[in-house]
Amino acid sequence: MRVAIVIVLLVIGSVAFHFLSPWWMTPIASNWTELDDALIITFWVCGAVFIALNLFLAYCVYKFSHREGSKATYEPENEALEGRLTFWTAIGIVIMLAPGLIAWNKYITVPDDAITVEAVGQQWQWSFRFPGEDGVLGAVATEHISPDNPFGLNPGDPWGADDILIDDGFGELHLPLDQPVKIVLRSNDVLHNFYVPQFRAKMDLVPGTFTYIWLTPTRTGEFEILCAEYCGRSHYNMRGLVVVDETPAFEEWLKEFPRFGQSDVAAAAGAP
Amino acid sequence: MTTYTTIAEDTRPLHHPKTWIGKYVWSQDHKVIAIQYSLTAVGVGLVALVLSGLMRMQLAFPGMLEFITPDAYYQFVTMHGMIMVIYLLTALLLGGFGNYMIPLMIGARDMVFPFVNMLSYWVYLLSVIVLMASFFVPGGPTGAGWTLYPPQAITEGTPGAGWGIIMMLTSLAIFIVAFTMGGLNYVTTVLQARTKGMTLMRMPCTIWGIFVATILGLLAFPALFVAAIMMTLDNTIGTSFFMPAIISNNVALDHSGGSPILFQHLFWFFGHPEVYIVALPAFGIVSDLIATHARKNIFGYRMMVWAIIIIGALSFIVWAHHMYVSGMNPYFGFFFATSTLIIAVPTAIKVYNWVLTLWRGDIHLRVPMLFAIGFIFTFIHGGLTGLFLGNVSVDVPLSDTYFVIGHFHMVMGVSPIMVVFGAIYHWYPKITGRMWDTMLGQAHFWITFLGVYAIYLPMHYLGFLGVPRRYYEMGETAFVPESVHLANVGITIAALTVGAAQLIFFYNLIYSYFKGRKADPNPWGATSLEWLTPDTPPAHGNWGPDLPKVYRWAYDYSVPGAAQDFIPQTTPPGPDETPHDH
Ligand code: HEM
Ligand SMILES: [Cu+2]
Ligand SMILES: [Cu+2]
């Protein structure tokens, strides 16, 4: 009896906790409502199963606890019942998986009209690079990294000259509102992860290769970047900030930053 | 009459040790080795528990304990995670329960390779000593996270990147050697040393769980082994398996061309099956606890066995669900999400069958059964949250947040530990010949069960919010409301309470060992062989002059028409009885 009551109370308590606690998904600021929808479908399917299974558990514990003279029913198996349960479980799985896979397909498919920006991680700060008018990020390599060339741009690559470099130590990135953006991710040292809770999207930065996410900011405001892949002793301090602006304000902001072509390194290499 | 040619037939007397040291230290008796394994695992597990208490202190009261610097915090996280998963749970469930239960439950006198079995323990102990020694090396233990991802694990920005990581990888390699020696023993013993009549489909679920888990371990640990060696080579002689050209501390390192993601594939090719190496023995054991204390056969035994086998097999094709946001080829996401959610089907069937075993049972709510029910509840919770993380796009916002911490603690921390406790209470009377105290057992159950839920339920919600894991402190973060700090205080109080409540458990076991009431040889009225030994605790060689003979499966509970509500496996069928069999 007592055990059954506690299980019921735990179920009620969990549901109450869900509705009463102040913690739920941080209000979204990007197009990734599909991710939230897939999550919510999963939540309700799983929540229903959680409630049903545990209430049945409580019922069994209450109803079939040993009493003087009680005896268990002998029933080695019940294939029909097991078959039905398997079938309905499979249906539940499909209901959750289908929206998940559809959202994933969208998540990894960058729309054609997306602008590009690169986010670079290096223990333990963020810097950013826009490709400039040509829309192409110049080639980079670790061997080119130096105090004068923190991005490691290849001075010989003409595509790099108009790249706009944002490396002011604050890790602040502005993005234009309602404009799809592909964020190319790159690390100079170890794994990091570009994570803005309000954007939902998230991806590791992997040294030696490039990764990406894409999203469309849907409201203006300031959103913190948190590193979400452990990257050493100051991982918890590897913060940055995304500021979503109306397009004119964004363009104003972008003007303040230098082009790679203006740097000493580029000049020394005689780049155009 | 059929002639058997198995090792089980071999009834020559075993080598009986004469000295105390031979009996209890360099022992080749599977039961003594099991106790050695268990005590060592629990001992090192206590270290991990204390570390978790310290981490919780830091999370609730940042900066209060001054010795918990960021470096120390990350070292604690790493050692806590690694110890819990490998050196406690794997060692306890396979080295401890596997060793104790396999020969007894299949009717063998011992493991087939007793000497290798002994060696396995001593090598395991060495791995633990190396691991503990890493607390005392220059720079301290590694703080790379239990996943040990390079390049970070071996570059300067990570605490313990000098000595610590070398000690960790060495210790892991030694552990794997120990595991392999033990594991080959368990598999061979199950296959070769079953007594007459003990067909595979008459084995108790406990043995099935341990057997399949061991096979998984033998196939999965090599991946970790090679990863450990490759990383050690990267670290010491400058190879570049996992190291691309990078800079560290403003200097370009002398590496190029390696792939950090390759390490992750190797790690999780081991790491995911590892979850089941811990879970399958727990699944098996809990099935037997439930059947015995509900006086009912495990519901759908065949299905339960096949589910264990299918889960085990599928566990090798889901590993990259830990890597959805790792930067691997994004198209892998489709495959791994599908394979992962398919595993949910056999897993769900197991859950249904546990509950259906209770249904129309005759449930005795003794302490082992309480823990079994606690397991069902926590496993349902942890299993369901796994569907979030397995479903690739749902994982995106949740990965690397406290949702993950909540999920895996429920599913592979709390629920197996519920089974471990239940199993200890269940078999303690056989192992020690004494009974434990019921009141203390119940107190231990209630505090632990309710306490862990109080710890982990809120964590899932912090994860929804977006609070990242492996954060030494949150500091001021705009999206994190003040109430989260309150939650952290509450969680820490619950964690410290649960930690302290384990003292009740240890007190109960130790006190009962000396002062407990003498136990009945088969106090629960169980059918399986381990309860039918001539001596309690079982003597060296287990069975006296003759091995037991098995006539039926292990689940003849409440059979209509039988005199008692259980029929031991050694009871021949009555004249007009057709025993349930496969
Ligand atoms: C009362 C018991 C426990 C408490 C309070 C506890 C607490 C914690 C905390 C605070 C963390 C670090 C969270 C972070 O900063 O990311 C953690 C990590 C972890 N714990 Fe536990 N834990 C407990 C038991 C267990 C058990 C039984 C296991 C066995 C599976 C386990 C496995 C892990 C693992 C694998 C990690 C991840 C380590 C990493 O991030 O590298 N814990 N635990
Ligand atoms: Cu980081
Ligand atoms: Cu996994």
PDB file of C-alpha atoms in Angstrom, chain A residues 57-253:
ATOM      1  CA  LEU A  57       3.135  -0.345 -11.628  1.00  0.00           C
ATOM      2  CA  ALA A  58       1.500   1.263  -8.600  1.00  0.00           C
ATOM      3  CA  TYR A  59      -1.734  -0.585  -9.324  1.00  0.00           C
ATOM      4  CA  CYS A  60       0.051  -3.935  -9.489  1.00  0.00           C
ATOM      5  CA  VAL A  61       1.952  -3.268  -6.281  1.00  0.00           C
ATOM      6  CA  TYR A  62      -1.272  -2.286  -4.543  1.00  0.00           C
ATOM      7  CA  LYS A  63      -3.491  -5.003  -5.962  1.00  0.00           C
ATOM      8  CA  PHE A  64      -1.134  -7.954  -5.859  1.00  0.00           C
ATOM      9  CA  SER A  65       0.802  -7.416  -2.647  1.00  0.00           C
ATOM     10  CA  HIS A  66       0.968 -10.526  -0.571  1.00  0.00           C
ATOM     11  CA  ARG A  67      -2.000 -11.117   1.676  1.00  0.00           C
ATOM     12  CA  GLU A  68      -2.770 -14.109   3.839  1.00  0.00           C
ATOM     13  CA  GLY A  69      -3.497 -16.985   1.484  1.00  0.00           C
ATOM     14  CA  SER A  70      -2.972 -15.082  -1.780  1.00  0.00           C
ATOM     15  CA  LYS A  71      -1.296 -16.878  -4.620  1.00  0.00           C
ATOM     16  CA  ALA A  72       0.229 -15.754  -7.896  1.00  0.00           C
ATOM     17  CA  THR A  73      -1.347 -16.679 -11.201  1.00  0.00           C
ATOM     18  CA  TYR A  74       0.744 -19.070 -13.237  1.00  0.00           C
ATOM     19  CA  GLU A  75       1.148 -17.641 -16.719  1.00  0.00           C
ATOM     20  CA  PRO A  76       4.555 -18.236 -18.345  1.00  0.00           C
ATOM     21  CA  GLU A  77       3.912 -15.973 -21.286  1.00  0.00           C
ATOM     22  CA  ASN A  78       1.257 -14.346 -23.363  1.00  0.00           C
ATOM     23  CA  GLU A  79       2.476 -13.958 -26.893  1.00  0.00           C
ATOM     24  CA  ALA A  80      -0.569 -12.094 -28.110  1.00  0.00           C
ATOM     25  CA  LEU A  81      -0.167  -9.451 -25.406  1.00  0.00           C
ATOM     26  CA  GLU A  82       3.553  -9.137 -26.037  1.00  0.00           C
ATOM     27  CA  GLY A  83       2.858  -8.788 -29.740  1.00  0.00           C
ATOM     28  CA  ARG A  84       0.346  -5.991 -29.161  1.00  0.00           C
ATOM     29  CA  LEU A  85       2.694  -4.152 -26.834  1.00  0.00           C
ATOM     30  CA  THR A  86       5.527  -4.408 -29.350  1.00  0.00           C
ATOM     31  CA  PHE A  87       3.288  -3.042 -32.067  1.00  0.00           C
ATOM     32  CA  TRP A  88       2.131  -0.007 -30.088  1.00  0.00           C
ATOM     33  CA  THR A  89       5.633   0.719 -28.904  1.00  0.00           C
ATOM     34  CA  ALA A  90       6.815   0.728 -32.495  1.00  0.00           C
ATOM     35  CA  ILE A  91       4.036   3.164 -33.395  1.00  0.00           C
ATOM     36  CA  GLY A  92       5.078   5.481 -30.583  1.00  0.00           C
ATOM     37  CA  ILE A  93       8.667   5.338 -31.790  1.00  0.00           C
ATOM     38  CA  VAL A  94       7.669   6.263 -35.319  1.00  0.00           C
ATOM     39  CA  ILE A  95       5.609   9.209 -34.062  1.00  0.00           C
ATOM     40  CA  MET A  96       8.661  10.592 -32.333  1.00  0.00           C
ATOM     41  CA  LEU A  97      11.293   9.671 -34.887  1.00  0.00           C
ATOM     42  CA  ALA A  98       9.581  11.019 -38.005  1.00  0.00           C
ATOM     43  CA  PRO A  99       9.445  14.699 -36.980  1.00  0.00           C
ATOM     44  CA  GLY A 100      12.924  14.301 -35.538  1.00  0.00           C
ATOM     45  CA  LEU A 101      14.392  13.119 -38.838  1.00  0.00           C
ATOM     46  CA  ILE A 102      12.514  15.723 -40.854  1.00  0.00           C
ATOM     47  CA  ALA A 103      13.832  18.475 -38.607  1.00  0.00           C
ATOM     48  CA  TRP A 104      17.328  17.057 -38.863  1.00  0.00           C
ATOM     49  CA  ASN A 105      17.173  17.118 -42.640  1.00  0.00           C
ATOM     50  CA  LYS A 106      16.351  20.792 -42.482  1.00  0.00           C
ATOM     51  CA  TYR A 107      18.998  21.362 -39.823  1.00  0.00           C
ATOM     52  CA  ILE A 108      21.790  20.138 -42.045  1.00  0.00           C
ATOM     53  CA  THR A 109      20.562  21.727 -45.294  1.00  0.00           C
ATOM     54  CA  VAL A 110      21.682  25.320 -45.591  1.00  0.00           C
ATOM     55  CA  PRO A 111      19.342  27.529 -47.667  1.00  0.00           C
ATOM     56  CA  ASP A 112      20.822  29.190 -50.743  1.00  0.00           C
ATOM     57  CA  ASP A 113      20.225  32.737 -49.559  1.00  0.00           C
ATOM     58  CA  ALA A 114      22.201  32.311 -46.341  1.00  0.00           C
ATOM     59  CA  ILE A 115      25.056  34.700 -45.692  1.00  0.00           C
ATOM     60  CA  THR A 116      28.230  33.268 -44.247  1.00  0.00           C
ATOM     61  CA  VAL A 117      30.144  34.107 -41.114  1.00  0.00           C
ATOM     62  CA  GLU A 118      32.895  32.164 -39.486  1.00  0.00           C
ATOM     63  CA  ALA A 119      33.173  31.623 -35.728  1.00  0.00           C
ATOM     64  CA  VAL A 120      36.638  30.729 -34.528  1.00  0.00           C
ATOM     65  CA  GLY A 121      37.312  29.190 -31.140  1.00  0.00           C
ATOM     66  CA  GLN A 122      40.596  29.302 -29.363  1.00  0.00           C
ATOM     67  CA  GLN A 123      41.124  28.624 -25.690  1.00  0.00           C
ATOM     68  CA  TRP A 124      39.055  30.404 -24.322  1.00  0.00           C
ATOM     69  CA  GLN A 125      37.602  33.035 -26.550  1.00  0.00           C
ATOM     70  CA  TRP A 126      35.610  33.608 -29.684  1.00  0.00           C
ATOM     71  CA  SER A 127      36.446  35.614 -32.768  1.00  0.00           C
ATOM     72  CA  PHE A 128      34.571  35.987 -36.022  1.00  0.00           C
ATOM     73  CA  ARG A 129      35.174  36.561 -39.702  1.00  0.00           C
ATOM     74  CA  PHE A 130      32.849  37.768 -42.442  1.00  0.00           C
ATOM     75  CA  PRO A 131      33.780  36.954 -46.042  1.00  0.00           C
ATOM     76  CA  GLY A 132      33.374  40.521 -47.359  1.00  0.00           C
ATOM     77  CA  GLU A 133      31.845  41.450 -50.717  1.00  0.00           C
ATOM     78  CA  ASP A 134      33.051  38.354 -52.562  1.00  0.00           C
ATOM     79  CA  GLY A 135      31.107  36.156 -50.169  1.00  0.00           C
ATOM     80  CA  VAL A 136      34.025  33.751 -49.926  1.00  0.00           C
ATOM     81  CA  LEU A 137      36.149  33.151 -46.846  1.00  0.00           C
ATOM     82  CA  GLY A 138      39.858  33.218 -47.620  1.00  0.00           C
ATOM     83  CA  ALA A 139      41.929  30.099 -47.037  1.00  0.00           C
ATOM     84  CA  VAL A 140      43.414  29.557 -43.602  1.00  0.00           C
ATOM     85  CA  ALA A 141      46.000  27.233 -42.106  1.00  0.00           C
ATOM     86  CA  THR A 142      47.457  26.731 -38.673  1.00  0.00           C
ATOM     87  CA  GLU A 143      50.968  27.463 -39.964  1.00  0.00           C
ATOM     88  CA  HIS A 144      49.961  31.040 -40.784  1.00  0.00           C
ATOM     89  CA  ILE A 145      48.756  31.809 -37.268  1.00  0.00           C
ATOM     90  CA  SER A 146      50.849  34.467 -35.569  1.00  0.00           C
ATOM     91  CA  PRO A 147      50.189  37.423 -33.251  1.00  0.00           C
ATOM     92  CA  ASP A 148      49.738  39.581 -36.376  1.00  0.00           C
ATOM     93  CA  ASN A 149      47.589  37.012 -38.100  1.00  0.00           C
ATOM     94  CA  PRO A 150      45.452  35.403 -35.397  1.00  0.00           C
ATOM     95  CA  PHE A 151      43.056  33.910 -37.935  1.00  0.00           C
ATOM     96  CA  GLY A 152      45.846  32.172 -39.814  1.00  0.00           C
ATOM     97  CA  LEU A 153      44.745  33.570 -43.175  1.00  0.00           C
ATOM     98  CA  ASN A 154      46.899  32.661 -46.091  1.00  0.00           C
ATOM     99  CA  PRO A 155      48.282  36.031 -47.305  1.00  0.00           C
ATOM    100  CA  GLY A 156      48.643  34.594 -50.777  1.00  0.00           C
ATOM    101  CA  ASP A 157      44.960  33.827 -51.181  1.00  0.00           C
ATOM    102  CA  PRO A 158      43.147  36.667 -53.005  1.00  0.00           C
ATOM    103  CA  TRP A 159      39.780  35.609 -51.588  1.00  0.00           C
ATOM    104  CA  GLY A 160      40.978  36.549 -48.131  1.00  0.00           C
ATOM    105  CA  ALA A 161      41.817  40.186 -48.720  1.00  0.00           C
ATOM    106  CA  ASP A 162      38.310  41.533 -48.182  1.00  0.00           C
ATOM    107  CA  ASP A 163      37.596  39.268 -45.201  1.00  0.00           C
ATOM    108  CA  ILE A 164      36.379  41.261 -42.236  1.00  0.00           C
ATOM    109  CA  LEU A 165      38.072  40.263 -38.998  1.00  0.00           C
ATOM    110  CA  ILE A 166      36.351  40.650 -35.648  1.00  0.00           C
ATOM    111  CA  ASP A 167      38.815  39.891 -32.925  1.00  0.00           C
ATOM    112  CA  ASP A 168      38.288  42.525 -30.287  1.00  0.00           C
ATOM    113  CA  GLY A 169      38.534  40.275 -27.239  1.00  0.00           C
ATOM    114  CA  PHE A 170      34.838  40.655 -26.351  1.00  0.00           C
ATOM    115  CA  GLY A 171      33.686  37.796 -28.547  1.00  0.00           C
ATOM    116  CA  GLU A 172      30.798  39.876 -29.774  1.00  0.00           C
ATOM    117  CA  LEU A 173      29.069  39.009 -33.030  1.00  0.00           C
ATOM    118  CA  HIS A 174      26.251  40.953 -34.642  1.00  0.00           C
ATOM    119  CA  LEU A 175      23.785  39.283 -36.963  1.00  0.00           C
ATOM    120  CA  PRO A 176      21.051  40.815 -39.091  1.00  0.00           C
ATOM    121  CA  LEU A 177      17.457  40.046 -38.194  1.00  0.00           C
ATOM    122  CA  ASP A 178      15.472  37.587 -40.356  1.00  0.00           C
ATOM    123  CA  GLN A 179      18.458  36.806 -42.544  1.00  0.00           C
ATOM    124  CA  PRO A 180      19.466  33.128 -42.794  1.00  0.00           C
ATOM    125  CA  VAL A 181      23.076  32.770 -41.809  1.00  0.00           C
ATOM    126  CA  LYS A 182      25.468  29.878 -42.160  1.00  0.00           C
ATOM    127  CA  ILE A 183      27.941  29.900 -39.313  1.00  0.00           C
ATOM    128  CA  VAL A 184      31.111  28.096 -40.314  1.00  0.00           C
ATOM    129  CA  LEU A 185      32.891  26.757 -37.257  1.00  0.00           C
ATOM    130  CA  ARG A 186      36.624  26.371 -36.848  1.00  0.00           C
ATOM    131  CA  SER A 187      38.970  25.777 -33.948  1.00  0.00           C
ATOM    132  CA  ASN A 188      42.637  26.627 -33.660  1.00  0.00           C
ATOM    133  CA  ASP A 189      43.333  24.304 -30.791  1.00  0.00           C
ATOM    134  CA  VAL A 190      40.882  21.884 -29.170  1.00  0.00           C
ATOM    135  CA  LEU A 191      37.207  21.000 -29.473  1.00  0.00           C
ATOM    136  CA  HIS A 192      34.713  23.726 -28.599  1.00  0.00           C
ATOM    137  CA  ASN A 193      31.013  24.067 -29.256  1.00  0.00           C
ATOM    138  CA  PHE A 194      29.088  27.089 -30.487  1.00  0.00           C
ATOM    139  CA  TYR A 195      25.918  27.168 -28.435  1.00  0.00           C
ATOM    140  CA  VAL A 196      23.383  29.945 -28.013  1.00  0.00           C
ATOM    141  CA  PRO A 197      20.488  28.554 -25.957  1.00  0.00           C
ATOM    142  CA  GLN A 198      17.940  30.872 -27.604  1.00  0.00           C
ATOM    143  CA  PHE A 199      19.013  29.717 -31.075  1.00  0.00           C
ATOM    144  CA  ARG A 200      18.776  26.002 -30.116  1.00  0.00           C
ATOM    145  CA  ALA A 201      21.365  25.100 -32.767  1.00  0.00           C
ATOM    146  CA  LYS A 202      24.661  23.745 -31.595  1.00  0.00           C
ATOM    147  CA  MET A 203      27.747  22.163 -33.165  1.00  0.00           C
ATOM    148  CA  ASP A 204      31.301  21.305 -32.191  1.00  0.00           C
ATOM    149  CA  LEU A 205      34.257  23.192 -33.526  1.00  0.00           C
ATOM    150  CA  VAL A 206      36.791  20.587 -34.571  1.00  0.00           C
ATOM    151  CA  PRO A 207      40.440  21.480 -35.105  1.00  0.00           C
ATOM    152  CA  GLY A 208      41.690  20.292 -38.455  1.00  0.00           C
ATOM    153  CA  THR A 209      38.345  20.629 -40.177  1.00  0.00           C
ATOM    154  CA  PHE A 210      35.316  22.886 -40.628  1.00  0.00           C
ATOM    155  CA  THR A 211      31.827  22.335 -39.323  1.00  0.00           C
ATOM    156  CA  TYR A 212      28.711  24.483 -39.634  1.00  0.00           C
ATOM    157  CA  ILE A 213      25.262  25.322 -38.416  1.00  0.00           C
ATOM    158  CA  TRP A 214      22.695  27.589 -39.932  1.00  0.00           C
ATOM    159  CA  LEU A 215      19.827  29.589 -38.506  1.00  0.00           C
ATOM    160  CA  THR A 216      17.705  32.668 -39.005  1.00  0.00           C
ATOM    161  CA  PRO A 217      17.557  35.065 -36.065  1.00  0.00           C
ATOM    162  CA  THR A 218      13.917  35.959 -35.462  1.00  0.00           C
ATOM    163  CA  ARG A 219      14.107  38.657 -32.834  1.00  0.00           C
ATOM    164  CA  THR A 220      16.534  41.401 -31.930  1.00  0.00           C
ATOM    165  CA  GLY A 221      18.383  41.317 -28.664  1.00  0.00           C
ATOM    166  CA  GLU A 222      21.509  40.067 -26.971  1.00  0.00           C
ATOM    167  CA  PHE A 223      22.100  36.364 -26.596  1.00  0.00           C
ATOM    168  CA  GLU A 224      24.991  34.739 -24.862  1.00  0.00           C
ATOM    169  CA  ILE A 225      27.283  32.233 -26.546  1.00  0.00           C
ATOM    170  CA  LEU A 226      28.319  29.434 -24.239  1.00  0.00           C
ATOM    171  CA  CYS A 227      30.976  26.947 -25.109  1.00  0.00           C
ATOM    172  CA  ALA A 228      29.292  23.557 -24.861  1.00  0.00           C
ATOM    173  CA  GLU A 229      32.173  21.185 -25.492  1.00  0.00           C
ATOM    174  CA  TYR A 230      34.660  20.798 -22.696  1.00  0.00           C
ATOM    175  CA  CYS A 231      37.836  22.589 -23.732  1.00  0.00           C
ATOM    176  CA  GLY A 232      40.037  22.771 -20.674  1.00  0.00           C
ATOM    177  CA  ARG A 233      40.256  24.655 -17.423  1.00  0.00           C
ATOM    178  CA  SER A 234      38.414  27.811 -18.480  1.00  0.00           C
ATOM    179  CA  HIS A 235      35.714  26.089 -20.483  1.00  0.00           C
ATOM    180  CA  TYR A 236      33.036  27.604 -18.241  1.00  0.00           C
ATOM    181  CA  ASN A 237      34.402  31.053 -19.006  1.00  0.00           C
ATOM    182  CA  MET A 238      34.434  30.746 -22.747  1.00  0.00           C
ATOM    183  CA  ARG A 239      31.564  33.091 -23.345  1.00  0.00           C
ATOM    184  CA  GLY A 240      30.614  35.376 -26.159  1.00  0.00           C
ATOM    185  CA  LEU A 241      27.659  37.428 -27.238  1.00  0.00           C
ATOM    186  CA  VAL A 242      25.444  37.476 -30.292  1.00  0.00           C
ATOM    187  CA  VAL A 243      23.614  40.737 -30.897  1.00  0.00           C
ATOM    188  CA  VAL A 244      20.768  40.539 -33.381  1.00  0.00           C
ATOM    189  CA  ASP A 245      20.209  43.919 -35.095  1.00  0.00           C
ATOM    190  CA  GLU A 246      17.963  45.336 -37.748  1.00  0.00           C
ATOM    191  CA  THR A 247      19.912  45.164 -41.001  1.00  0.00           C
ATOM    192  CA  PRO A 248      21.007  48.866 -41.129  1.00  0.00           C
ATOM    193  CA  ALA A 249      22.382  48.740 -37.591  1.00  0.00           C
ATOM    194  CA  PHE A 250      24.152  45.514 -38.431  1.00  0.00           C
ATOM    195  CA  GLU A 251      25.773  47.068 -41.479  1.00  0.00           C
ATOM    196  CA  GLU A 252      26.879  50.076 -39.438  1.00  0.00           C
ATOM    197  CA  TRP A 253      28.467  47.771 -36.895  1.00  0.00           C
TER     198      TRP A 253
END
